[in-house]
Short mmCIF file of C-alpha atoms and ligand atoms in Angstrom, two decimals:
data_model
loop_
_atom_site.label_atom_id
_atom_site.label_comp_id
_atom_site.label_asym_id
_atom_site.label_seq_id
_atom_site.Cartn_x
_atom_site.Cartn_y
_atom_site.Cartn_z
CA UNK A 15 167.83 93.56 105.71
CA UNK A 16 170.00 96.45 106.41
CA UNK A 17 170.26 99.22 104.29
CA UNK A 18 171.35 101.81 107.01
CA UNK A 19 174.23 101.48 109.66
CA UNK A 20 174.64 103.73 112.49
CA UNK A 21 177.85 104.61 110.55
CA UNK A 22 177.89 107.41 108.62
CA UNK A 23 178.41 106.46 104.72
CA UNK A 24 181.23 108.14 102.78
CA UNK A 25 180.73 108.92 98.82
CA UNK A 26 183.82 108.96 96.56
CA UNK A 27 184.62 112.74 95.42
CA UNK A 28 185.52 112.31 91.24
CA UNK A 29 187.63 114.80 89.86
CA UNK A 30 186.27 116.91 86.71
CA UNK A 31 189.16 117.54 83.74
CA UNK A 32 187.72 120.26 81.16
CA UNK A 33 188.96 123.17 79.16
CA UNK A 34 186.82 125.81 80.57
CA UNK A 35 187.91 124.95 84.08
CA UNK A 36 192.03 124.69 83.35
CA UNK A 37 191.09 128.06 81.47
CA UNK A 38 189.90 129.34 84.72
CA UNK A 39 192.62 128.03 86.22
CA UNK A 40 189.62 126.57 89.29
CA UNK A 41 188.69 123.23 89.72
CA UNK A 42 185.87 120.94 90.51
CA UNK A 43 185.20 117.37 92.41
CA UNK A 44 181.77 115.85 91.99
CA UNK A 45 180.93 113.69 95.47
CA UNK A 46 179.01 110.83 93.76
CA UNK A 47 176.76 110.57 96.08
CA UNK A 48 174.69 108.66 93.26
CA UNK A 49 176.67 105.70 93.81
CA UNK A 50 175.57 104.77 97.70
CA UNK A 51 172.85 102.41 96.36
CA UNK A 52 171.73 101.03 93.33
CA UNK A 53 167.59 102.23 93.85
CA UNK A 54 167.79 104.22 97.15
CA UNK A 55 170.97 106.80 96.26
CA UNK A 56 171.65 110.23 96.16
CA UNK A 57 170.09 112.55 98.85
CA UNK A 58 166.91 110.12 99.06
CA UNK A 59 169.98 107.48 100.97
CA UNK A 60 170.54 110.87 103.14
CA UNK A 61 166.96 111.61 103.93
CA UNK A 62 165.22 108.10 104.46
CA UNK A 63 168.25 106.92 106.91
CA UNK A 64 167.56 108.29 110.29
CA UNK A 65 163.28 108.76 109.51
CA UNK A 66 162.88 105.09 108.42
CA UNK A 67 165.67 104.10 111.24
CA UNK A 68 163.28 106.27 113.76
CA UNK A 69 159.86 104.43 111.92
CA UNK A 70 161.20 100.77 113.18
CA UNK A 71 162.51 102.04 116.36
CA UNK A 72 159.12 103.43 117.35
CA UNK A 73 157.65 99.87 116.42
CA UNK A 74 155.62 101.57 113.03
CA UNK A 75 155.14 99.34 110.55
CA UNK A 76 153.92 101.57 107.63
CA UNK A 77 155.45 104.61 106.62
CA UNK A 78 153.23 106.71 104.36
CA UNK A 79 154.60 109.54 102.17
CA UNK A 80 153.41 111.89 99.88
CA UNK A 81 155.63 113.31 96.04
CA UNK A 82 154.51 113.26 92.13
CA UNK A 83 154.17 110.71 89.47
CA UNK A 84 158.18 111.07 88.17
CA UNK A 85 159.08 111.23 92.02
CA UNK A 86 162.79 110.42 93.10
CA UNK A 87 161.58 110.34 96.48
CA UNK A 88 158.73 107.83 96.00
CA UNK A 89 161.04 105.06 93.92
CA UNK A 90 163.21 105.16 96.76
CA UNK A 91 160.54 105.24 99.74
CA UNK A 92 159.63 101.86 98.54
CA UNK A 93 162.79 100.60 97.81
CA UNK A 94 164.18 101.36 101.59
CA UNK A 95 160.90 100.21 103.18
CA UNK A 96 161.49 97.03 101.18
CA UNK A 97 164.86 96.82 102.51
CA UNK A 98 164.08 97.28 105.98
CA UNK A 99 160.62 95.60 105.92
CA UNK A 100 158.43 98.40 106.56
CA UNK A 101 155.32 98.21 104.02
CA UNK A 102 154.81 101.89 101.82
CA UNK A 103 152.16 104.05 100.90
CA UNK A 104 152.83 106.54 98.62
CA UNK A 105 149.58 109.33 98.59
CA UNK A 106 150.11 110.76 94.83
CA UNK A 107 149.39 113.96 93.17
CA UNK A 108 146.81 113.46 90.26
CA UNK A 109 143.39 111.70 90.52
CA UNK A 110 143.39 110.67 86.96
CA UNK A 111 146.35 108.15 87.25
CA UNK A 112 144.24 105.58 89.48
CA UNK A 113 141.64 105.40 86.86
CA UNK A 114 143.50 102.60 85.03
CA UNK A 115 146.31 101.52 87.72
CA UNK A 116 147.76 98.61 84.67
CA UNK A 117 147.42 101.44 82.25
CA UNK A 118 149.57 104.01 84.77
CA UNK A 119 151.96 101.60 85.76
CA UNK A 120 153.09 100.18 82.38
CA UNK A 121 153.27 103.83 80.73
CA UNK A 122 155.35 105.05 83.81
CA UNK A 123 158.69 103.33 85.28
CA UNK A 124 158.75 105.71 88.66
CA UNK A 125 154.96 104.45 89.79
CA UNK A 126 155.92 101.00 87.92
CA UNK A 127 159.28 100.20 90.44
CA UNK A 128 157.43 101.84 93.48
CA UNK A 129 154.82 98.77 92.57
CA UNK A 130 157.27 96.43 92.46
CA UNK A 131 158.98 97.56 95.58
CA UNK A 132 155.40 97.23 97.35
CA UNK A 133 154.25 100.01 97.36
CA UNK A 134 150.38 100.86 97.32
CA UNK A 135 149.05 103.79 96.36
CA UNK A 136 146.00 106.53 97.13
CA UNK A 137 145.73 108.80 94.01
CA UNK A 138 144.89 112.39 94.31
CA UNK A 139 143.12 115.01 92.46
CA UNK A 140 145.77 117.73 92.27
CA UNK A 141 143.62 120.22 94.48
CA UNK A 142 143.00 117.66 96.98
CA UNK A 143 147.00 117.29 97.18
CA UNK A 144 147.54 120.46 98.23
CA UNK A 145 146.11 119.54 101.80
CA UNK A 146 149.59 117.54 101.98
CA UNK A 147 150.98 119.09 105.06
CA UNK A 148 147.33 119.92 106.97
CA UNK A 149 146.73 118.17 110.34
CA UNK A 150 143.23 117.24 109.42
CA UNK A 151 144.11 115.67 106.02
CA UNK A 152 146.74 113.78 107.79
CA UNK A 153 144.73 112.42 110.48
CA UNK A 154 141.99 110.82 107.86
CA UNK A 155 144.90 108.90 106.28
CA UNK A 156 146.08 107.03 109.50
CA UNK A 157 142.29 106.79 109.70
CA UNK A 158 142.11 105.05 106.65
CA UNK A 159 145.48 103.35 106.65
CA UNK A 160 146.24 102.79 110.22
CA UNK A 161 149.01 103.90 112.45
CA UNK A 162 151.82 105.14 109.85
CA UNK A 163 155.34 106.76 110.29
CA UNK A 164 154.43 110.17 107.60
CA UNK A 165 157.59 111.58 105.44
CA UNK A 166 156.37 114.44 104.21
CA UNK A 167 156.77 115.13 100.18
CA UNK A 168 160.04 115.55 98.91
CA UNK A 169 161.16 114.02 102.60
CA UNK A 170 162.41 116.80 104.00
CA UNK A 171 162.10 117.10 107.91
CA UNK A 172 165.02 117.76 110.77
CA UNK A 173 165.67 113.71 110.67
CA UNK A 174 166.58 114.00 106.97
CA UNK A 175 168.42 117.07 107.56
CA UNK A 176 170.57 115.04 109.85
CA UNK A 177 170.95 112.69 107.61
CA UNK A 178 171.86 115.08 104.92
CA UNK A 179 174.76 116.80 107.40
CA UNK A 180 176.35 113.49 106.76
CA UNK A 181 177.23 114.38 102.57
CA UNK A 182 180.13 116.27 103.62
CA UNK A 183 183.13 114.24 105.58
CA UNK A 184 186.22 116.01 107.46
CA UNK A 185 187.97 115.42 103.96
CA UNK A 186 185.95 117.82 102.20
CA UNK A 187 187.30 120.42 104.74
CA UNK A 188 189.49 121.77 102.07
CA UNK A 189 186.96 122.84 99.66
CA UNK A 190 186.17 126.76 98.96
CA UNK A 191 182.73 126.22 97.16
CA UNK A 192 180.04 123.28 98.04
CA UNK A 193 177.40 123.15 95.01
CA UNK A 194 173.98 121.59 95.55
CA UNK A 195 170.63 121.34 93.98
CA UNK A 196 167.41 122.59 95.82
CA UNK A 197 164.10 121.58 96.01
CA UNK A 198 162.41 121.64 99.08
CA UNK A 199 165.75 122.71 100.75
CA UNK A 200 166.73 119.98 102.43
CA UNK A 201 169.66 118.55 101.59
CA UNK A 202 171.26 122.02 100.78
CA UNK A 203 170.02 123.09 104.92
CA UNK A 204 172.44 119.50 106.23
CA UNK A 205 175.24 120.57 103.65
CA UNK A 206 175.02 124.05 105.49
CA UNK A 207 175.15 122.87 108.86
CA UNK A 208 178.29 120.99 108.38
CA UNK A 209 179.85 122.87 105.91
CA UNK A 210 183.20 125.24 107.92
CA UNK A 211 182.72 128.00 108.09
CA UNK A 212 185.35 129.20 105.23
CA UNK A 213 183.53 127.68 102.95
CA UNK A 214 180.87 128.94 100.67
CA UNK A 215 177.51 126.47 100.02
CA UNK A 216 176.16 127.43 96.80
CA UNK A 217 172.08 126.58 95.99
CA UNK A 218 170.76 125.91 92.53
CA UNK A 219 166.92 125.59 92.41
CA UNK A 220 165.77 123.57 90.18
CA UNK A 221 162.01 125.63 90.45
CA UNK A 222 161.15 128.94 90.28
CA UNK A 223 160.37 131.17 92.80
CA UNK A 224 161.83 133.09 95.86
CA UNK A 225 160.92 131.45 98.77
CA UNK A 226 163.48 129.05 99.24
CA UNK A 227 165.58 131.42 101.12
CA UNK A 228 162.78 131.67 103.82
CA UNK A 229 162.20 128.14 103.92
CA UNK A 230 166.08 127.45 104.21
CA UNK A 231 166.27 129.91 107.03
CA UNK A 232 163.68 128.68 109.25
CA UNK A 233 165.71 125.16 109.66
CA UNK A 234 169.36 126.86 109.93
CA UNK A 235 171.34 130.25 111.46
CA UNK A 236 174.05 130.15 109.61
CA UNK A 237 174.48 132.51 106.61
CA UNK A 238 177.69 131.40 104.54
CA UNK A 239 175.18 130.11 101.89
CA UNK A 240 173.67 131.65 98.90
CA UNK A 241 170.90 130.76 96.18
CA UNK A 242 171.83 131.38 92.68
CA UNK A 243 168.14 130.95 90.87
CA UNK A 244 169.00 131.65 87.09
CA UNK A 245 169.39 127.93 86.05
CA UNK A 246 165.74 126.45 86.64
CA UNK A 247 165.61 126.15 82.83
CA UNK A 248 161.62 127.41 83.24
CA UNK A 249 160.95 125.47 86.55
CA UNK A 250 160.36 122.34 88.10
CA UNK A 251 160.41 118.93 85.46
CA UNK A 252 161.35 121.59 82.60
CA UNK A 253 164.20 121.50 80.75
CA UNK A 254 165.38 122.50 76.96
CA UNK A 255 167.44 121.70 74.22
CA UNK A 256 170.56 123.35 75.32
CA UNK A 257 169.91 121.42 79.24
CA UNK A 258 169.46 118.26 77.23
CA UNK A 259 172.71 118.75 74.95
CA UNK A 260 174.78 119.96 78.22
CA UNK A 261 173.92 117.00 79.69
CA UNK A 262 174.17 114.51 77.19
CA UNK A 263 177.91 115.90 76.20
CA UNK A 264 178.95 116.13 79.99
CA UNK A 265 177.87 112.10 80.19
CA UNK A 266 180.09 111.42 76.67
CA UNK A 267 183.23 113.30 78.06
CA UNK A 268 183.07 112.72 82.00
CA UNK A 269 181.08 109.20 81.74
CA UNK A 270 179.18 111.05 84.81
CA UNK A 271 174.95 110.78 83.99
CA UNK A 272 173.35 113.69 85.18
CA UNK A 273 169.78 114.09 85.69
CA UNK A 274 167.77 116.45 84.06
CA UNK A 275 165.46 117.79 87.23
CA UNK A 276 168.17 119.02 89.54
CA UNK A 277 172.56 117.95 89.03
CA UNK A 278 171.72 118.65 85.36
CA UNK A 279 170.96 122.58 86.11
CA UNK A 280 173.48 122.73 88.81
CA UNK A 281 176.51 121.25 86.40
CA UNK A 282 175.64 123.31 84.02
CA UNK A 283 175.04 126.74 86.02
CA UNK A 284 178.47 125.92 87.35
CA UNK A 285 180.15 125.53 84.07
CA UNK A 286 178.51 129.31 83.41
CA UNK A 287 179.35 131.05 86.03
CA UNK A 288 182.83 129.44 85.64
CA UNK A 289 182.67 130.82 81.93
CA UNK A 290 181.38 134.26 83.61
CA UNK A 291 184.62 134.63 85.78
CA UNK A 292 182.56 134.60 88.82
CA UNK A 293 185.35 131.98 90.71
CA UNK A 294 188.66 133.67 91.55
CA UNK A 295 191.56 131.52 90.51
CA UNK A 296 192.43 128.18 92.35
CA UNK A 297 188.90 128.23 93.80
CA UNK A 298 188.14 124.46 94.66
CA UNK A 299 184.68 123.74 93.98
CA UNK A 300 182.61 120.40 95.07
CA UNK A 301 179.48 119.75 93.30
CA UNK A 302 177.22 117.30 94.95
CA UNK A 303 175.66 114.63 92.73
CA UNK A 304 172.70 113.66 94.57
CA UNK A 305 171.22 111.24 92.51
CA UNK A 306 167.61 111.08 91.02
CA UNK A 307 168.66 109.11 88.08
CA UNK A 308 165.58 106.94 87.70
CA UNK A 309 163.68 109.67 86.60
CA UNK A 310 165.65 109.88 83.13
CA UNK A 311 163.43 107.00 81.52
CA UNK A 312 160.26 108.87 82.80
CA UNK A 313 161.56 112.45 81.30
CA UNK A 314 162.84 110.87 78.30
CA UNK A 315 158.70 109.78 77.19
CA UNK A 316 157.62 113.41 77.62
CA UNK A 317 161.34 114.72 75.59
CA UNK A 318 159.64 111.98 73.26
CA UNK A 319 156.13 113.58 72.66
CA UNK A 320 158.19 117.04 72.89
CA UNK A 321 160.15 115.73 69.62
CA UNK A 322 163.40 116.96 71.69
CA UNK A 323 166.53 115.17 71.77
CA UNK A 324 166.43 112.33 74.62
CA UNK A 325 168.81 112.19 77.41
CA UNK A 326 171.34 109.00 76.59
CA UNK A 327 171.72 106.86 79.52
CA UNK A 328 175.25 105.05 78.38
CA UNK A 329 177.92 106.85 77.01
C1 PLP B 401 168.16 114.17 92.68
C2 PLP B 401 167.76 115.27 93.59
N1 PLP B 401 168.62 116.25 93.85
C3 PLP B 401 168.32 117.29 94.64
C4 PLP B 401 167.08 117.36 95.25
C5 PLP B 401 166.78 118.55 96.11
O1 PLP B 401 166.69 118.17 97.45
P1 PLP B 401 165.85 119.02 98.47
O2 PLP B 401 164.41 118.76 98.19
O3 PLP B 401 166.25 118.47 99.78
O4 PLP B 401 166.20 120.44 98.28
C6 PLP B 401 166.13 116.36 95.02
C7 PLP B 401 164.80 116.41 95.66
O5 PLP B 401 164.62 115.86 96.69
C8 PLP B 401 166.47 115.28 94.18
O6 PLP B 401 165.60 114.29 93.92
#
C-alpha cells in the first residue's frame, strides 16, 4: 500500500568514465534517481510524495490532475494513486483523443498504462486546456467530479518542491556543479533550495523560451543557479538525429537510458560545454537523472512516422 515513507529516499550517484571528460580532466556522477520505482520514478517519486501524502491525510479520495498525451507526470499520477488507493483523473490536452478512447489507448502506451493504473479521463480541446490553472475552470471539475485533491500539470506546487529538496543528500555536499532538466521548474527550484551554497545548480530547459527564470524566482531567493537554454533541440517533445544518436551511444557505452524530452538534452549539453572548456579542471559535476523513461515507446512511434532513427531501449 505504501509507496511513500516519511523517510526521505536516497538514489545511488553512478559514476560516468569517458574520454572527453578524463580529457578535461572534470568529472561527472549521474544520481539515478530513475531507479526509486519501477512506474512512479524520477522527479514524478519527488513531486507526488508529500501532495498525494497531504490528499489522504485531508481524507480526499480523488486526486485530479491535468499534463499531455506522452505525459511522464500522468503515467505516474495513476500509478501512485493506485499504490496508495486514491482513484485518478487525469483532464488531458486534445479533444480529438476521446473520440475513439480503444482507438487512443491501443495507439498510445502513456494514456494506455494510465488506463490500466485506473485512471479515467476528461479530454480537452487544446484551447479549452489552456483554462488549466483558472479558478472558475477548476471549480466546474470538482463540480463534475466531486471533491478532488488538484496537482496541477506537470505537478509542480511548494509540496512537490519539498519533495524535490529531498534529490540531493548531505553526501552530495561535495559536488561543484548540480545539473538538472527544467520544465515547469520544479524540481530544479527543490535542487536549489538544498543545494550549499558553494555549489553551482545548473538548468537545462528542455522548451524554449525565457520565462523560466521568472517562474523559478517567484518560488526561491537564492541565486547560485543559472539556466543554460541552448540544448532544447527546437523545444518541448522535439528532438533530432544528432539527440537521438547521443543518446542511443551514451545507453551502448554507459548502459544508462536516457530520455529524449529532458536527461537526453541535459547529458548531452553537458558533454558540450565540457567539450567547450566551460568547467575548470577537477570540477565535480552531478547530473540528475530524473526519470521519464516511459515516454521512449511513445516518442519512438512519432521518430517512426519521422523515418528517424529510434531510441534503443536495451543496450
Ligand atoms: C523526466 C523529467 N525530467 C525533468 C522534468 C522537469 O521537471 P520540472 O517540470 O519540475 O521542471 C520533467 C517534467 O516534469 C520530467 O518528466
Amino acid at each position: 500500500m505504501y509507496i511513500f515513507s516519511s523517510e526521505t529516499t536516497p538514489s545511488e550517484n553512478q559514476s560516468i568514465t569517458h574520454s572527453i571528460l578524463t580529457a578535461a580532466e572534470v568529472s561527472l556522477e549521474i544520481k539515478r534517481e530513475d531507479k526509486l520505482h519501477k512506474d512512479v520514478s524520477g522527479n514524478k517519486f519527488r513531486k507526488l510524495k508529500y501532495n498525494l501524502l497531504e490528499a489522504k491525510r485531508s481524507g480526499f479520495k480523488t486526486i485530479l490532475t491535468f499534463g499531455g498525451a506522452f505525459s511522464n507526470h500522468i503515467a505516474a499520477t495513476a500509478a501512485a494513486g493506485k499504490i496508495m488507493g486514491l482513484q485518478t483523473i487525469g483532464v488531458i490536452r486534445g479533444d480529438e483523443l476521446g473520440r475513439n478512447l480503444d482507438k487512443t489507448l491501443s495507439e498510445n502506451d502513456t494514456l494506455q498504462f494510465a488506463s490500466k493504473e485506473g485512471m479515467r479521463f476528461k479530454f480537452i480541446s487544446r484551447e479549452h486546456y489552456r483554462n488549466k490553472t483558472s479558478s472558475l475552470f477548476l471549480e466546474e471539475l470538482k463540480h463534475e467530479f466531486g471533491s478532488c485533491y488538484i496537482i496541477p500539470e506537470g505537478g509542480t506546487n511548494p509540496l512537490a518542491i519539498k519533495g524535490c529538496e529531498e534529490i540531493l543528500t548531505p553526501n552530495d555536499k561535495s559536488y561543484d556543479i548540480i545539473c538538472c532538466a527544467v520544465g515547469t521548474g520544479g524540481t530544479i527550484t527543490g535542487i536549489i533550495n538544498s543545494a550549499e551554497i558553494h555549489q553551482t545548480v545548473i538548468g537545462f530547459p528542455a522548451l524554449k523560451g525565457n520565462f523560466l527564470t521568472e517562474e523559478i524566482k517567484k518560488y526561491t531567493s537564492k541565486t547560485n543557479w543559472k539556466l543554460i537554454e541552448e540544448y532544447h533541440f527546437g523545444g518541448y517533445g522535439k528532438i533530432n538525429q544528432e539527440g537521438i544518436e547521443f543518446i542511443n551511444r551514451f545507453n551502448k557505452e554507459q548502459h544508462i537510458l536516457l530520455d529524449p524530452v529532458y536527461t537526453g538534452k541535459m547529458i548531452y549539453g553537458i558533454f558540450d560545454l565540457i567539450q567547450k572548456g566551460v568547467f575548470k579542471k577537477n570540477t565535480r559535476i552531478l547530473a540528475i537523472h530524473t526519470g521519464g523513461l516511459q515516454g521512449i515507446a511513445g516518442m519512438n512511434e512519432r521518430l517512426k512516422k519521422k523515418k528517424l532513427p529510434l531510441i534503443t531501449i536495451g543496450y
